Coordinates of C-alpha atoms and ligand atoms in Angstrom, one line a residue:
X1 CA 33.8 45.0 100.6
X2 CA 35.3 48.3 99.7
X3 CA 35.7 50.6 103.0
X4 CA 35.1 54.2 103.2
X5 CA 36.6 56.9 105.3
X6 CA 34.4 60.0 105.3
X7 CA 35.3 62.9 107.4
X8 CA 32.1 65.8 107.7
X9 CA 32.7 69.6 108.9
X10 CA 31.0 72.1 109.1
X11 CA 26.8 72.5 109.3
X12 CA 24.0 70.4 109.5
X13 CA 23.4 70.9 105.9
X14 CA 27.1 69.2 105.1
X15 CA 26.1 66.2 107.6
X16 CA 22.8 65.4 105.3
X17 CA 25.2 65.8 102.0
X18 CA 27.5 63.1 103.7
X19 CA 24.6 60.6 104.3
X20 CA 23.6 61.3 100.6
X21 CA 27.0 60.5 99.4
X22 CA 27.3 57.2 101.8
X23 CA 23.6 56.4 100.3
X24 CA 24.4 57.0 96.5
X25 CA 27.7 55.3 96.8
X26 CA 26.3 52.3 98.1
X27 CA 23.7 51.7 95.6
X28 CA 26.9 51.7 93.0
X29 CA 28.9 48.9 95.0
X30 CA 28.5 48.0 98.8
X31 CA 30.6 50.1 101.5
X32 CA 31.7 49.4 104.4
X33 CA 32.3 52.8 106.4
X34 CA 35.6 53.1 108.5
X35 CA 37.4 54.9 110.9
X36 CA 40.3 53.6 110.2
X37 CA 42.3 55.5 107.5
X38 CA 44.9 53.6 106.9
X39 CA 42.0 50.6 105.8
X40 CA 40.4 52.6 103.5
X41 CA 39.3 52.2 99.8
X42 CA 37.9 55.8 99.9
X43 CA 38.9 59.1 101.5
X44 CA 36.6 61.2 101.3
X45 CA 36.4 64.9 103.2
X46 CA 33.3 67.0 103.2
X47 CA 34.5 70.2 103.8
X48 CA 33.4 74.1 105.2
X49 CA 34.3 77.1 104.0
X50 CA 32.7 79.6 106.4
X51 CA 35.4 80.9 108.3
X52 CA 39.6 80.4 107.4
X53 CA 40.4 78.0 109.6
X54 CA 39.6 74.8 108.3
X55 CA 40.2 75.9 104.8
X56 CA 43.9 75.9 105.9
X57 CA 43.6 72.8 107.8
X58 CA 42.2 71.0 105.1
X59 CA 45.9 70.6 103.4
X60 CA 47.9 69.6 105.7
X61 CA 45.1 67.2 106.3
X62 CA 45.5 66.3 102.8
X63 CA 48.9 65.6 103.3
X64 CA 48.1 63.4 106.3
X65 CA 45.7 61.3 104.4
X66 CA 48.5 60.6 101.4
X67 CA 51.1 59.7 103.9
X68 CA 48.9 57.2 106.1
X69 CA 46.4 56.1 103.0
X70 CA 47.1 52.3 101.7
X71 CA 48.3 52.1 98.3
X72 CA 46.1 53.0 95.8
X73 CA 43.2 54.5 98.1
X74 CA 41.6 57.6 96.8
X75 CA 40.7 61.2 98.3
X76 CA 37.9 63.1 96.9
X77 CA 37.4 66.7 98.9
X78 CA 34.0 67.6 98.6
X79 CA 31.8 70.6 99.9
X80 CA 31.7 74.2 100.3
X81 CA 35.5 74.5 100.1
X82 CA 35.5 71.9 97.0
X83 CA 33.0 74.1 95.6
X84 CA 35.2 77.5 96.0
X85 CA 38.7 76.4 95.3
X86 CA 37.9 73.9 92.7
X87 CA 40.5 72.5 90.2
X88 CA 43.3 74.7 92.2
X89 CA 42.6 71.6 95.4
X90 CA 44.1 69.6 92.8
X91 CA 47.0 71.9 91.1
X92 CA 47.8 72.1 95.1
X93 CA 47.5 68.6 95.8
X94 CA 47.3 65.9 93.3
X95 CA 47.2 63.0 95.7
X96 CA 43.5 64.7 95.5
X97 CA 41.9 62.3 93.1
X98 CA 38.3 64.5 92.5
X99 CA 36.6 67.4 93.8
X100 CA 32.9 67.4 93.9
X101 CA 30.9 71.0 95.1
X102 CA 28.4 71.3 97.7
X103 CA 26.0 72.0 95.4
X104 CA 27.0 68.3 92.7
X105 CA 26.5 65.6 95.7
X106 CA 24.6 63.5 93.3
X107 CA 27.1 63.3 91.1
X108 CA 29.6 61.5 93.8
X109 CA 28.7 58.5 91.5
X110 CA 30.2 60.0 88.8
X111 CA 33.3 61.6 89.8
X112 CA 34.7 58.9 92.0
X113 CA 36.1 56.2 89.1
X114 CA 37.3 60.3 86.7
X115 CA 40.5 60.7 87.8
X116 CA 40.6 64.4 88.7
X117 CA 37.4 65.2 87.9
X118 CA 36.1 68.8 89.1
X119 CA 32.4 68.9 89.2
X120 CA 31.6 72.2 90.6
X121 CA 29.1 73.5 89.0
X122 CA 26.3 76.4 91.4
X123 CA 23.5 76.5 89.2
X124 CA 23.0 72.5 88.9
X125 CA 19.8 72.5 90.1
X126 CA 19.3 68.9 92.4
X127 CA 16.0 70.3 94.0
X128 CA 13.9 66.9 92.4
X129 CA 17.0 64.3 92.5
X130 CA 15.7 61.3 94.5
X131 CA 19.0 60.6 96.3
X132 CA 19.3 57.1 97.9
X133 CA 18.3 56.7 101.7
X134 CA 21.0 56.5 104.4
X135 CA 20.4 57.6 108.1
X136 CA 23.5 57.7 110.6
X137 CA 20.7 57.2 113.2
X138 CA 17.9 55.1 112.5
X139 CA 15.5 57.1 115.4
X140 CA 15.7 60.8 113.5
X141 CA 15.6 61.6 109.8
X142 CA 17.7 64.3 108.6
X143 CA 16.0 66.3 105.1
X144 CA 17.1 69.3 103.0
X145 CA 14.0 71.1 102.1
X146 CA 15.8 74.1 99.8
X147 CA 19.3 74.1 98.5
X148 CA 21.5 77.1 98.5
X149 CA 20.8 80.5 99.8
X150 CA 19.6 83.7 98.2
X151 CA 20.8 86.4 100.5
X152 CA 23.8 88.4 100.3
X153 CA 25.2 88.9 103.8
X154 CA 28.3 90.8 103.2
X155 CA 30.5 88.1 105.7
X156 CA 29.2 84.8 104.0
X157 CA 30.7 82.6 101.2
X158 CA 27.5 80.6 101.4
X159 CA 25.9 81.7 98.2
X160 CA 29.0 81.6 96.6
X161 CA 29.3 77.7 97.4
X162 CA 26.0 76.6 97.8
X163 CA 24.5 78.8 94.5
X164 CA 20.6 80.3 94.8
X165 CA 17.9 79.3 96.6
X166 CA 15.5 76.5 95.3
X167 CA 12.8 75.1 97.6
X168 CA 12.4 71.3 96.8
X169 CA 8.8 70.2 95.8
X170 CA 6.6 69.8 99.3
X171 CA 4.9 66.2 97.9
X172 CA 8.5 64.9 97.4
X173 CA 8.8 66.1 101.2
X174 CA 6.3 64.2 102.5
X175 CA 7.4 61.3 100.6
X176 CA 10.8 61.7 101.8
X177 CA 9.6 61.8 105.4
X178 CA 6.7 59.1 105.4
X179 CA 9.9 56.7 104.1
X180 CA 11.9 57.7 107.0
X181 CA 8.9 57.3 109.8
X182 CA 8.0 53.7 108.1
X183 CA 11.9 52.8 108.8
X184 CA 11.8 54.1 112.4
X185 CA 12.1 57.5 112.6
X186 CA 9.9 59.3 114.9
X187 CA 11.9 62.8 114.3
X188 CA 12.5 65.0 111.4
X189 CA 14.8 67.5 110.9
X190 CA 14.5 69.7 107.8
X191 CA 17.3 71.5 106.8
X192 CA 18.0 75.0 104.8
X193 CA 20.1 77.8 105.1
X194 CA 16.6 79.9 105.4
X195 CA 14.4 76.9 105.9
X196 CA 11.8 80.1 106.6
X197 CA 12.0 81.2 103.0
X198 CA 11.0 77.5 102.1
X199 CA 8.9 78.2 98.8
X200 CA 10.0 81.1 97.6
X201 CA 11.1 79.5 94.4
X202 CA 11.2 76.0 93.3
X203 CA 12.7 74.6 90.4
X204 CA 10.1 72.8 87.9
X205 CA 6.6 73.1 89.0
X206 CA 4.3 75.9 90.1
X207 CA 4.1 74.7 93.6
X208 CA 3.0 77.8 95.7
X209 CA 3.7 76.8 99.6
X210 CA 5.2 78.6 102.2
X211 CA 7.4 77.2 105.1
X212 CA 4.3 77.8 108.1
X213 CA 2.2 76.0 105.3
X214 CA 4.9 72.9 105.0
X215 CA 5.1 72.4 108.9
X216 CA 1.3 72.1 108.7
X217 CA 1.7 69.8 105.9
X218 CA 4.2 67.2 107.8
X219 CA 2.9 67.7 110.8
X220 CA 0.3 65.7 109.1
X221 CA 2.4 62.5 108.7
X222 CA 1.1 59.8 111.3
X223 CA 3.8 57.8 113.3
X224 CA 5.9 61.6 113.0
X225 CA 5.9 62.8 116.3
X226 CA 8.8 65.5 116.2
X227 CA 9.4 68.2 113.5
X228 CA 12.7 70.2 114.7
X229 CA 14.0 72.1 111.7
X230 CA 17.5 74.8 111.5
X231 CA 18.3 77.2 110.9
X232 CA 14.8 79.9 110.0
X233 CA 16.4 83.6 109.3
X234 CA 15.3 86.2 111.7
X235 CA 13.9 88.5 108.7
X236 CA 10.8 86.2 107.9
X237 CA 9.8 85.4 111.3
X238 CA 6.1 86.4 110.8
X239 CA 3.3 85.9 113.6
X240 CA 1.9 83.3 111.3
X241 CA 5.2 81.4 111.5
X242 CA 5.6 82.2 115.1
X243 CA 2.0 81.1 116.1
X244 CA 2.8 77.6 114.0
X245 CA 5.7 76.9 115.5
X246 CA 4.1 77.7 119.1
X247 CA 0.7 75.4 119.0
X248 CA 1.7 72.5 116.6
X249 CA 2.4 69.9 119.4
X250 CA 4.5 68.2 116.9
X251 CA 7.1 71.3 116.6
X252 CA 9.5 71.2 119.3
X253 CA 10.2 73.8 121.2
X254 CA 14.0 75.3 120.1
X255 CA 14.3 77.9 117.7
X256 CA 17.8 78.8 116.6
X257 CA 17.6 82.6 115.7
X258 CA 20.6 83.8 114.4
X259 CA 21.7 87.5 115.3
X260 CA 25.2 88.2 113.9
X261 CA 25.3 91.6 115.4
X262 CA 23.2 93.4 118.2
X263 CA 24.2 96.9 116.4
X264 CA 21.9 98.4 113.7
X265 CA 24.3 100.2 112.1
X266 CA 26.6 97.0 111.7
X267 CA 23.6 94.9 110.9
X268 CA 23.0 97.2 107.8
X269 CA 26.5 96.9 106.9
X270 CA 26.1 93.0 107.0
X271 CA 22.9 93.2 105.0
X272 CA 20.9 91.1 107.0
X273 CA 17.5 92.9 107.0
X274 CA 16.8 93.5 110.4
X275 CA 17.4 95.6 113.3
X276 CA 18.5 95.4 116.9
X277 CA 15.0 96.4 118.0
X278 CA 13.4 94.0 115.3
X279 CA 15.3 91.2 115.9
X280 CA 14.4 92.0 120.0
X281 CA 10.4 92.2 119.0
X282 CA 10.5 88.6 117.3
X283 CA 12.5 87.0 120.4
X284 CA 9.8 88.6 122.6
X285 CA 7.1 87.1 120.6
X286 CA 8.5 83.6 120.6
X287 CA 9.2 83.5 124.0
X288 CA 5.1 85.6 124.8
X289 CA 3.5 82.4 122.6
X290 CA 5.7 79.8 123.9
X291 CA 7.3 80.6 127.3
X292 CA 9.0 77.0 127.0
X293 CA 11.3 77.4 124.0
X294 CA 14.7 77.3 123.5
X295 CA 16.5 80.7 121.4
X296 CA 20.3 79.9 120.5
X297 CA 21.9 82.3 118.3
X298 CA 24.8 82.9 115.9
X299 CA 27.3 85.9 116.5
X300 CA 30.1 87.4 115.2
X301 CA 32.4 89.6 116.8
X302 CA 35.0 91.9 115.1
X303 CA 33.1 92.5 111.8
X304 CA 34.5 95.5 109.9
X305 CA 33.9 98.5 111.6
X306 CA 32.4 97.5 114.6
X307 CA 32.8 99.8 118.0
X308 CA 32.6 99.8 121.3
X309 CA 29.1 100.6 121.2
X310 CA 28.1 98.2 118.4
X311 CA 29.8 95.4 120.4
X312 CA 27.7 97.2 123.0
X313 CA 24.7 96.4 121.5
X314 CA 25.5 92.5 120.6
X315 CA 25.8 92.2 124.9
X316 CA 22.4 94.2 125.0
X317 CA 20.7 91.8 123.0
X318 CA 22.4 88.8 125.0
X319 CA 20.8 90.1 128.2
X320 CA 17.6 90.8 127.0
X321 CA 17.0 87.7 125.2
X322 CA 19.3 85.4 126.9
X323 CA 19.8 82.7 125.0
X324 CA 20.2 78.8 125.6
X325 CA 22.7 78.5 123.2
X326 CA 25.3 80.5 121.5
X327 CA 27.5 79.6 118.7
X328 CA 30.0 83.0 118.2
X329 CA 32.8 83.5 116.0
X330 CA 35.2 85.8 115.4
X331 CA 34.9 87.6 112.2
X332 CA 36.8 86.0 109.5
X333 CA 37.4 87.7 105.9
X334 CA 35.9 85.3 103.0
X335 CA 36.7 85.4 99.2
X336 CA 33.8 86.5 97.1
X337 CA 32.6 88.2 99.8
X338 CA 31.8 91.9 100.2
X339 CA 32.8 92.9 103.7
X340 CA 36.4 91.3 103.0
X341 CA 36.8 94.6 101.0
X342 CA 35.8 96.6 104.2
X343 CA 38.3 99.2 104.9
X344 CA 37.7 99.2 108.7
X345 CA 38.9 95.7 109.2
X346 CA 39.4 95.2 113.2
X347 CA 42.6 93.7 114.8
X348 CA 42.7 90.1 116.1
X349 CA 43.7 90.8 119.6
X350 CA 40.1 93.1 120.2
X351 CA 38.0 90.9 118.6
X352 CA 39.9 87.9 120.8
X353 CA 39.1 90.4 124.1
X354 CA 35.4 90.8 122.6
X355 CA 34.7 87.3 122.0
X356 CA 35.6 86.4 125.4
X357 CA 33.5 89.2 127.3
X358 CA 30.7 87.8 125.5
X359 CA 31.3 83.9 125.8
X360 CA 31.9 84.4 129.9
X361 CA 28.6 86.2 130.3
X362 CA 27.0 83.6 128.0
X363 CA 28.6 80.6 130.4
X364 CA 27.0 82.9 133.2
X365 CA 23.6 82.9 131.5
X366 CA 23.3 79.4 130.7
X367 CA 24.8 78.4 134.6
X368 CA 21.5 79.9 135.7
X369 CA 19.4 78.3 133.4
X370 CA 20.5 75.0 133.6
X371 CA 20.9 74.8 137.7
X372 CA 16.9 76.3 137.3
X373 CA 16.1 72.5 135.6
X374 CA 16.8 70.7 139.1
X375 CA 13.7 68.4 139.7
X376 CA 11.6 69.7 136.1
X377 CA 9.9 67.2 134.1
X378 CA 11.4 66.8 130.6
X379 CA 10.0 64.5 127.7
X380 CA 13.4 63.5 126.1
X381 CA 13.7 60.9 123.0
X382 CA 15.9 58.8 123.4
X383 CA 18.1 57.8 120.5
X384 CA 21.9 57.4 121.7
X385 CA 23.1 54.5 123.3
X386 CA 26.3 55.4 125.9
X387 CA 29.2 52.9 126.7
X388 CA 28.6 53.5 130.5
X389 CA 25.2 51.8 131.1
X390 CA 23.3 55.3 130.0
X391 CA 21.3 56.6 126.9
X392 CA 21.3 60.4 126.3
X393 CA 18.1 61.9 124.0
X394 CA 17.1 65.2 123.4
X395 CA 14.1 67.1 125.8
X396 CA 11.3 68.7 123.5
X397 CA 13.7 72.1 123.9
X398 CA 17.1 70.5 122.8
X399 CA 18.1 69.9 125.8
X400 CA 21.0 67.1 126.3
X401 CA 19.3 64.4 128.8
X402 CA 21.1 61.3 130.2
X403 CA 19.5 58.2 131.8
X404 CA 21.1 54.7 133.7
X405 CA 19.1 52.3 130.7
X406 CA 20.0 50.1 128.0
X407 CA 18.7 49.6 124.4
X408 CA 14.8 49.4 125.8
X409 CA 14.8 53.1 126.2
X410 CA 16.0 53.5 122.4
X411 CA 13.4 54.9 120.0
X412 CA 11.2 55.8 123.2
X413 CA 9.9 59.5 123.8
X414 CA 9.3 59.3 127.8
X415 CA 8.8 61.8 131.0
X416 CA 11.8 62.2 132.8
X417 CA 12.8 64.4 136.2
X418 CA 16.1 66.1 136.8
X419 CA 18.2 64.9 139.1
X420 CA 21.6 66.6 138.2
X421 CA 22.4 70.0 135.9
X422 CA 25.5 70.5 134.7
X423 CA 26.8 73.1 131.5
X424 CA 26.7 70.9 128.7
X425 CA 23.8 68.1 130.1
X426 CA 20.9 67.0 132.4
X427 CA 20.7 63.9 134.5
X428 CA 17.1 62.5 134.9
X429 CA 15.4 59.5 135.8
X430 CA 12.3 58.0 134.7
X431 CA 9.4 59.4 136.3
Ligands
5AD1 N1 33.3 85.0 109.8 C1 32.9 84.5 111.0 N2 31.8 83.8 111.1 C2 31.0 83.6 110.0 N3 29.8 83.0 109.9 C3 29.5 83.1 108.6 N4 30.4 83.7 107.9 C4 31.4 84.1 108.8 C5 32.6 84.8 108.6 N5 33.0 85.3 107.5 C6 29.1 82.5 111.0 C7 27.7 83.1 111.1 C8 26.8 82.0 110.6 C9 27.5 80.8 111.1 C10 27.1 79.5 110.4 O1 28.9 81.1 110.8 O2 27.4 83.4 112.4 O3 25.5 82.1 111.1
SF4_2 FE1 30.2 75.5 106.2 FE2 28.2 77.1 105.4 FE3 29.0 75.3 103.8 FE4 27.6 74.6 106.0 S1 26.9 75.9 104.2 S2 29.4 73.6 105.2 S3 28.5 76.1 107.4 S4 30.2 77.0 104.5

């Protein structure tokens, strides 16, 4: 059996496209997956293009891979970074064998046996392919429900790389899902760059349903008992979808609301839609309906322009709302992207100084409320086996849990109590 080697950065989003290629790929011949590079048939890497760094790791990885490959293996680079550099991966490095766009993963079939075969195209529209079914954990189902993105945020190469928006057809949802529960899955997780804009345009039929009215939908799916989608954009959080995602027992509780920027004025110049006392009114509301959940975020220090009192604001927002988890980044300048024109571009060193300010209050934040889940009661799924005699799950919030079990506990949705916080995890035992 041929073996492949398949290396995933970047988002959710990137991780479902992976499965989809492992899936597709295996309906053409059987793989074996490996990770072992120097035993592979296949190489492939799924890359992300939303901030520099990896985009310059990727070819000296490349290089890696060629070196340490066995003779005659190939390397296909594929995602967001496929989709922006395109044929020039290949004028760069010709060990690269094909290059296949975030936006072509159905065609992985194709591209693999064309020797240097670009396919890159941002308007192929794959909103009603039925790709083949492959889970890297048989207890949750990962499933895209749009493709691509339709905003313009002036710091974001998204759209460039993943083309427009298109919501995929809710019935083909369901089936999707009802599939995935029938094989084991008791959790979904549906996946968009503005999952909240689900519906606002899909590609062949004239479905009309709206995200709040797809969670009602699903939550419809017996043997489903967990809906956890990521990431919903801050600008159509309406009470509707608020009030849905706080009663439906089936929705757990972690919302991911991402902020980018606690200043107005730098929110404008991002074009995201929203402001600082907006984005504060919505975080209130989630957290009025459903004391319980979970808010992480997104932020980005160092955007063009930004102050002392813009960065200002960004703390502001972090100590009214303070959220479970933060993801923050320091501003990096994209290609086809507005703000990389941005006059006021701000040096490394502040931004470096800005990023940590708001990282160690973070750390501070999340200390206190992780020591405050001493002796709670969590309901945690259990789907992770640990070498050590334990099995981690996730509580209802997204919290990390580990318990002393064995493979009994997998697939199982149980009561636990805290017995030990730490940063990153809980400890709990069966109640
Ligand atoms: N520079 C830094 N961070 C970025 N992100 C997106 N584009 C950039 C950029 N140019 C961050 C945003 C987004 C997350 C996925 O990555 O915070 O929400
Ligand atoms: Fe990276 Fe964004 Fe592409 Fe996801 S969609 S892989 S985060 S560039």
């Amino acid at each position: 059996m041929k073996k492949l080697y398949i290396e995933t950065l970047g988002c959710a989003m990137n991780v479902r496209d992976s499965e989809h290629m492992i899936a597709e790929l295996n309906q053409k011949e059987p793989y074996e997956l490996t990770e072992e590079l120097s035993e592979a048939d296949l190489i492939i890497i799924n890359t992300c293009s939303v901030r520099e760094k990896p985009v310059a790791k990727l070819f000296s990885e490349i290089g890696v891979f060629k070196k340490f490959k066995k003779p005659g293996a190939k390397i296909g680079v594929t995602g967001c970074t496929a989709s922006h550099l395109g044929k020039d991966i290949i004028k760069r490095a010709p060990s690269v064998d094909f290059v296949l766009g975030a936006r072509n993963v159905s065609k992985i079939t194709e591209v693999v046996d064309k020797k240097h075969a670009v396919e890159i195209d941002t308007d192929f529209d794959e909103s009603t392919y039925a790709f083949g079914e492959y889970r890297s954990n048989p207890f949750k189902a990962m499933v895209n429900i749009s493709i691509g993105c339709d905003k313009s945020c002036t710091f974001c190469i998204v759209p460039a790389t993943r083309g427009d928006e298109i919501s995929i057809p809710s019935d083909l949802l369901v089936q999707e899902i009802t599939k995935a529960v029938k094989t084991g899955a008791k959790e979904v997780m549906l996946l968009g760059q503005n999952v909240n804009n689900y519906g606002r345009r899909f590609g062949s039929s004239e479905e009309v349903c709206d995200f709040t009215q797809l969670l009602q939908k699903i939550s419809k799916i017996e043997g489903l008992e967990r809906i956890r989608f990521t990431s919903p954009h801050p600008l159509h959080m309406d009470d509707a979808f608020i009030q849905e995602f706080a009663s439906n027992p089936k929705i757990c509780k972690q919302i991911h609301v991402p902020l980018q920027s606690g200043s107005t004025a730098l929110l404008k110049e991002m074009k995201r839609g929203y402001t600082k006392e907006n984005f504060i009114n919505r975080c209130e509301k989630i957290r009025s309906l459903c004391p319980e959940a979970t808010i992480s975020t997104d932020i980005i220090v160092g955007f063009p322009g930004e102050s002392d009192e813009d960065f200002k604001d960004t703390m502001d927002v972090l100590e009214k709302v303070r959220f479970e988890q933060l993801f923050s980044f320091k501003y990096s300048p994209r290609p086809h992207t507005e703000a990389a024109e941005f006059k006021e571009q701000i040096d490394n060193t502040l931004s470096g100084q800005r990023l940590t300010k708001l990282q160690a209050r973070h750390t501070e934040i999340l200390d206190e409320i992780m020591d405050a889940q001493l002796e709670k009661i969590h309901t945690v799924y259990f789907d992770e086996l640990k070498s050590n005699g334990r099995v981690s799950g996730r509580a209802n919030d997204g919290k990390l849990v580990f318990i002393e079990g064995s493979e009994e506990l997998l697939g199982q949705i149980v009561d636990v109590k805290i017995i030990k916080t730490s940063r990153g995890a809980l400890d709990a035992v069966l109640t």
